[in-house]
Amino acid sequence: MKRNIVIATVAAAALIGGGTVAAYAAAGDDDGAATQRQSSVRISDDRDDSADDAAKDRADDRDDKRDDDSVEVRSDAAGAKVTAADAIAAALKHTPGTAVGADLDDDGSRAWEVSVVKGDGTEHDVRVSASDGKVLGAHRDDDDDDAREDLAALKGADVDAREAAVAAAAKGTVTDVDLDDDGPAAWSVETTKGEWKVDLGTGKVTQDLDD
């Protein structure tokens, strides 16, 4: 009788022990799954943070580049005594035709480069000193197709490049004048205070919001 009681007690203990072990095992599985889920959440959060940081770095780089470009433009403009309008007038006096652009060089040469299209459709680049307005030289540009397209875009226009430069000068010192024929044609003018569109018909100046 005592032996049976002992065996029964041991069996019960074994069952109880096994149940406890099983319970611990089940609890361990639940803890492991919870830990795995927490790890996945942390990894996802880390990835999101990394993506946000990378996007912020790219935005900061763009801002820095714009700031550097603005400083460079202001520096070039400060050294130019001859305005864009005056440079265009000097270039046209030297090489008669239609001015389709003027750019203040940023290579330290302190010169304007004015693009002039002659009546025969040939384009010529005329360099004008930004210090005294004298013509430094001129050469033919081989891209006559663009020249003819520019003339076609300007057909019927009431505002020429020089007049566009004068109009945009109210928005800062002009450093670049170019014909923008993407969509409705207009003069695209850069100044020390931003980029502007000048209407070919009215000469109205509006801020260029495309860039």
mmCIF file of C-alpha atoms in Angstrom:
data_model
loop_
_atom_site.group_PDB
_atom_site.id
_atom_site.type_symbol
_atom_site.label_atom_id
_atom_site.label_comp_id
_atom_site.label_asym_id
_atom_site.label_seq_id
_atom_site.Cartn_x
_atom_site.Cartn_y
_atom_site.Cartn_z
ATOM 1 C CA MET A 1 0.000 0.000 0.000
ATOM 2 C CA LYS A 2 2.734 2.452 0.908
ATOM 3 C CA ARG A 3 4.568 1.580 -2.301
ATOM 4 C CA ASN A 4 1.488 2.395 -4.370
ATOM 5 C CA ILE A 5 1.088 5.695 -2.581
ATOM 6 C CA VAL A 6 4.714 6.621 -3.287
ATOM 7 C CA ILE A 7 4.404 5.701 -6.971
ATOM 8 C CA ALA A 8 1.216 7.722 -7.303
ATOM 9 C CA THR A 9 2.857 10.690 -5.614
ATOM 10 C CA VAL A 10 5.886 10.495 -7.940
ATOM 11 C CA ALA A 11 3.655 10.224 -10.998
ATOM 12 C CA ALA A 12 1.619 13.186 -9.896
ATOM 13 C CA ALA A 13 4.798 15.153 -9.275
ATOM 14 C CA ALA A 14 6.036 14.165 -12.703
ATOM 15 C CA LEU A 15 2.777 15.280 -14.298
ATOM 16 C CA ILE A 16 2.816 18.477 -12.310
ATOM 17 C CA GLY A 17 6.468 19.019 -13.161
ATOM 18 C CA GLY A 18 5.870 18.285 -16.821
ATOM 19 C CA GLY A 19 2.957 20.631 -16.859
ATOM 20 C CA THR A 20 5.108 23.266 -15.268
ATOM 21 C CA VAL A 21 7.858 22.684 -17.814
ATOM 22 C CA ALA A 22 5.318 22.835 -20.605
ATOM 23 C CA ALA A 23 3.957 26.027 -19.143
ATOM 24 C CA TYR A 24 7.453 27.481 -18.961
ATOM 25 C CA ALA A 25 8.100 26.364 -22.530
ATOM 26 C CA ALA A 26 4.885 27.934 -23.724
ATOM 27 C CA ALA A 27 5.707 31.127 -21.847
ATOM 28 C CA GLY A 28 9.187 31.048 -23.347
ATOM 29 C CA ASP A 29 7.726 30.759 -26.836
ATOM 30 C CA ASP A 30 5.450 33.729 -26.194
ATOM 31 C CA ASP A 31 8.351 35.801 -24.845
ATOM 32 C CA GLY A 32 10.468 34.879 -27.873
ATOM 33 C CA ALA A 33 7.739 35.917 -30.300
ATOM 34 C CA ALA A 34 7.239 39.191 -28.423
ATOM 35 C CA THR A 35 10.985 39.823 -28.463
ATOM 36 C CA GLN A 36 11.112 39.102 -32.207
ATOM 37 C CA ARG A 37 8.244 41.505 -32.836
ATOM 38 C CA GLN A 38 9.960 44.186 -30.765
ATOM 39 C CA SER A 39 13.195 43.640 -32.709
ATOM 40 C CA SER A 40 11.337 43.954 -36.017
ATOM 41 C CA VAL A 41 9.753 47.211 -34.873
ATOM 42 C CA ARG A 42 13.136 48.568 -33.785
ATOM 43 C CA ILE A 43 14.712 47.614 -37.143
ATOM 44 C CA SER A 44 11.837 49.243 -39.037
ATOM 45 C CA ASP A 45 12.117 52.395 -36.941
ATOM 46 C CA ASP A 46 15.876 52.484 -37.513
ATOM 47 C CA ARG A 47 15.362 52.181 -41.273
ATOM 48 C CA ASP A 48 12.778 54.975 -41.253
ATOM 49 C CA ASP A 49 15.131 57.183 -39.245
ATOM 50 C CA SER A 50 17.981 56.440 -41.658
ATOM 51 C CA ALA A 51 15.797 57.312 -44.672
ATOM 52 C CA ASP A 52 14.670 60.539 -43.000
ATOM 53 C CA ASP A 53 18.268 61.451 -42.173
ATOM 54 C CA ALA A 54 19.386 60.762 -45.750
ATOM 55 C CA ALA A 55 16.570 62.911 -47.171
ATOM 56 C CA LYS A 56 17.426 65.712 -44.755
ATOM 57 C CA ASP A 57 21.104 65.511 -45.749
ATOM 58 C CA ARG A 58 20.188 65.760 -49.446
ATOM 59 C CA ALA A 59 17.966 68.764 -48.777
ATOM 60 C CA ASP A 60 20.754 70.404 -46.791
ATOM 61 C CA ASP A 61 23.196 69.775 -49.650
ATOM 62 C CA ARG A 62 20.813 71.420 -52.127
ATOM 63 C CA ASP A 63 20.368 74.401 -49.835
ATOM 64 C CA ASP A 64 24.138 74.726 -49.427
ATOM 65 C CA LYS A 65 24.627 74.590 -53.211
ATOM 66 C CA ARG A 66 21.989 77.273 -53.763
ATOM 67 C CA ASP A 67 23.623 79.418 -51.094
ATOM 68 C CA ASP A 68 27.053 78.946 -52.713
ATOM 69 C CA ASP A 69 25.619 79.780 -56.148
ATOM 70 C CA SER A 70 23.948 82.895 -54.762
ATOM 71 C CA VAL A 71 27.196 84.060 -53.171
ATOM 72 C CA GLU A 72 29.051 83.438 -56.440
ATOM 73 C CA VAL A 73 26.436 85.325 -58.473
ATOM 74 C CA ARG A 74 26.535 88.303 -56.115
ATOM 75 C CA SER A 75 30.329 88.315 -56.265
ATOM 76 C CA ASP A 76 30.357 88.298 -60.083
ATOM 77 C CA ALA A 77 27.730 91.028 -60.248
ATOM 78 C CA ALA A 78 29.610 93.192 -57.768
ATOM 79 C CA GLY A 79 32.653 93.220 -60.049
ATOM 80 C CA ALA A 80 30.705 94.161 -63.182
ATOM 81 C CA LYS A 81 30.459 97.873 -63.981
ATOM 82 C CA VAL A 82 28.687 97.243 -67.283
ATOM 83 C CA THR A 83 25.065 96.119 -67.066
ATOM 84 C CA ALA A 84 23.526 93.325 -69.115
ATOM 85 C CA ALA A 85 21.539 95.863 -71.134
ATOM 86 C CA ASP A 86 24.672 97.862 -71.939
ATOM 87 C CA ALA A 87 26.595 94.713 -72.877
ATOM 88 C CA ILE A 88 23.813 93.661 -75.259
ATOM 89 C CA ALA A 89 23.784 97.107 -76.869
ATOM 90 C CA ALA A 90 27.569 97.008 -77.355
ATOM 91 C CA ALA A 91 27.417 93.507 -78.849
ATOM 92 C CA LEU A 92 24.685 94.487 -81.314
ATOM 93 C CA LYS A 93 26.645 97.546 -82.378
ATOM 94 C CA HIS A 94 29.601 95.287 -83.162
ATOM 95 C CA THR A 95 27.587 92.429 -84.644
ATOM 96 C CA PRO A 96 24.159 93.557 -85.928
ATOM 97 C CA GLY A 97 21.358 91.045 -85.502
ATOM 98 C CA THR A 98 19.034 89.776 -82.783
ATOM 99 C CA ALA A 99 20.355 89.193 -79.284
ATOM 100 C CA VAL A 100 19.019 85.912 -77.880
ATOM 101 C CA GLY A 101 21.029 85.766 -74.662
ATOM 102 C CA ALA A 102 23.645 87.369 -72.438
ATOM 103 C CA ASP A 103 25.628 85.746 -69.673
ATOM 104 C CA LEU A 104 28.102 87.169 -67.196
ATOM 105 C CA ASP A 105 31.026 84.749 -67.203
ATOM 106 C CA ASP A 106 31.919 83.248 -63.847
ATOM 107 C CA ASP A 107 35.442 82.238 -64.822
ATOM 108 C CA GLY A 108 37.028 85.377 -63.432
ATOM 109 C CA SER A 109 37.380 87.045 -66.834
ATOM 110 C CA ARG A 110 34.862 89.780 -65.957
ATOM 111 C CA ALA A 111 33.197 89.640 -69.361
ATOM 112 C CA TRP A 112 29.729 89.310 -70.780
ATOM 113 C CA GLU A 113 29.070 86.749 -73.486
ATOM 114 C CA VAL A 114 26.236 87.895 -75.728
ATOM 115 C CA SER A 115 24.637 85.548 -78.266
ATOM 116 C CA VAL A 116 23.592 87.317 -81.467
ATOM 117 C CA VAL A 117 21.751 85.740 -84.409
ATOM 118 C CA LYS A 118 22.289 87.436 -87.740
ATOM 119 C CA GLY A 119 19.694 87.745 -90.468
ATOM 120 C CA ASP A 120 21.128 84.720 -92.300
ATOM 121 C CA GLY A 121 20.456 82.513 -89.265
ATOM 122 C CA THR A 122 24.045 82.209 -88.083
ATOM 123 C CA GLU A 123 24.756 82.665 -84.370
ATOM 124 C CA HIS A 124 27.732 84.608 -83.050
ATOM 125 C CA ASP A 125 29.061 84.875 -79.499
ATOM 126 C CA VAL A 126 30.302 88.365 -78.716
ATOM 127 C CA ARG A 127 32.453 88.960 -75.631
ATOM 128 C CA VAL A 128 32.059 92.337 -73.966
ATOM 129 C CA SER A 129 34.201 93.604 -71.105
ATOM 130 C CA ALA A 130 32.209 93.914 -67.889
ATOM 131 C CA SER A 131 34.579 96.677 -66.806
ATOM 132 C CA ASP A 132 34.441 99.179 -69.682
ATOM 133 C CA GLY A 133 31.957 97.798 -72.238
ATOM 134 C CA LYS A 134 34.525 97.266 -74.987
ATOM 135 C CA VAL A 135 34.079 94.325 -77.339
ATOM 136 C CA LEU A 136 36.822 91.799 -76.664
ATOM 137 C CA GLY A 137 36.117 89.548 -79.621
ATOM 138 C CA ALA A 138 33.500 87.494 -81.431
ATOM 139 C CA HIS A 139 33.240 84.066 -83.001
ATOM 140 C CA ARG A 140 30.602 82.078 -84.831
ATOM 141 C CA ASP A 141 28.656 79.412 -82.990
ATOM 142 C CA ASP A 142 28.193 76.241 -85.039
ATOM 143 C CA ASP A 143 24.712 75.465 -83.668
ATOM 144 C CA ASP A 144 22.657 77.283 -86.318
ATOM 145 C CA ASP A 145 19.582 75.087 -85.736
ATOM 146 C CA ASP A 146 19.065 76.549 -82.262
ATOM 147 C CA ALA A 147 19.641 80.021 -83.670
ATOM 148 C CA ARG A 148 16.854 79.633 -86.209
ATOM 149 C CA GLU A 149 14.542 78.226 -83.522
ATOM 150 C CA ASP A 150 15.257 81.265 -81.347
ATOM 151 C CA LEU A 151 14.432 83.627 -84.207
ATOM 152 C CA ALA A 152 11.174 81.767 -84.838
ATOM 153 C CA ALA A 153 10.255 81.984 -81.131
ATOM 154 C CA LEU A 154 10.935 85.726 -81.124
ATOM 155 C CA LYS A 155 8.861 86.413 -84.232
ATOM 156 C CA GLY A 156 6.304 89.062 -83.337
ATOM 157 C CA ALA A 157 7.853 89.743 -79.920
ATOM 158 C CA ASP A 158 7.655 93.334 -78.678
ATOM 159 C CA VAL A 159 10.311 92.963 -75.967
ATOM 160 C CA ASP A 160 13.905 92.226 -76.942
ATOM 161 C CA ALA A 161 16.744 90.911 -74.768
ATOM 162 C CA ARG A 162 18.006 94.366 -73.812
ATOM 163 C CA GLU A 163 14.534 95.530 -72.790
ATOM 164 C CA ALA A 164 14.030 92.329 -70.782
ATOM 165 C CA ALA A 165 17.289 93.025 -68.934
ATOM 166 C CA VAL A 166 16.166 96.566 -68.162
ATOM 167 C CA ALA A 167 12.779 95.350 -66.881
ATOM 168 C CA ALA A 168 14.281 92.638 -64.668
ATOM 169 C CA ALA A 169 16.904 95.006 -63.233
ATOM 170 C CA ALA A 170 14.194 96.173 -60.817
ATOM 171 C CA LYS A 171 14.514 92.711 -59.227
ATOM 172 C CA GLY A 172 18.272 92.857 -58.651
ATOM 173 C CA THR A 173 21.462 93.044 -60.662
ATOM 174 C CA VAL A 174 21.031 91.014 -63.856
ATOM 175 C CA THR A 175 23.609 88.279 -64.436
ATOM 176 C CA ASP A 176 21.970 86.223 -67.185
ATOM 177 C CA VAL A 177 19.383 86.709 -69.928
ATOM 178 C CA ASP A 178 18.182 83.772 -71.988
ATOM 179 C CA LEU A 179 15.277 82.863 -74.228
ATOM 180 C CA ASP A 180 13.088 80.193 -72.663
ATOM 181 C CA ASP A 181 11.009 78.473 -75.346
ATOM 182 C CA ASP A 182 9.737 75.596 -73.197
ATOM 183 C CA GLY A 183 6.016 76.259 -73.352
ATOM 184 C CA PRO A 184 4.992 79.860 -74.014
ATOM 185 C CA ALA A 185 8.191 81.652 -75.019
ATOM 186 C CA ALA A 186 9.513 84.218 -72.542
ATOM 187 C CA TRP A 187 12.747 85.778 -71.473
ATOM 188 C CA SER A 188 14.344 83.996 -68.531
ATOM 189 C CA VAL A 189 16.425 86.387 -66.445
ATOM 190 C CA GLU A 190 18.626 85.658 -63.448
ATOM 191 C CA THR A 191 19.411 88.394 -60.964
ATOM 192 C CA THR A 192 21.115 88.577 -57.605
ATOM 193 C CA LYS A 193 17.680 88.196 -56.022
ATOM 194 C CA GLY A 194 16.316 85.228 -57.955
ATOM 195 C CA GLU A 195 15.067 84.021 -61.317
ATOM 196 C CA TRP A 196 12.389 85.811 -63.311
ATOM 197 C CA LYS A 197 10.262 85.522 -66.438
ATOM 198 C CA VAL A 198 9.764 88.533 -68.699
ATOM 199 C CA ASP A 199 6.792 88.423 -71.045
ATOM 200 C CA LEU A 200 7.722 88.837 -74.719
ATOM 201 C CA GLY A 201 4.681 90.949 -75.412
ATOM 202 C CA THR A 202 4.158 93.110 -72.347
ATOM 203 C CA GLY A 203 7.524 93.084 -70.585
ATOM 204 C CA LYS A 204 5.794 92.054 -67.344
ATOM 205 C CA VAL A 205 8.202 90.522 -64.830
ATOM 206 C CA THR A 206 7.086 87.550 -62.754
ATOM 207 C CA GLN A 207 9.018 85.228 -60.500
ATOM 208 C CA ASP A 208 10.101 81.964 -62.076
ATOM 209 C CA LEU A 209 8.640 79.245 -59.850
ATOM 210 C CA ASP A 210 9.688 76.312 -62.049
ATOM 211 C CA ASP A 211 13.154 75.916 -60.357
#
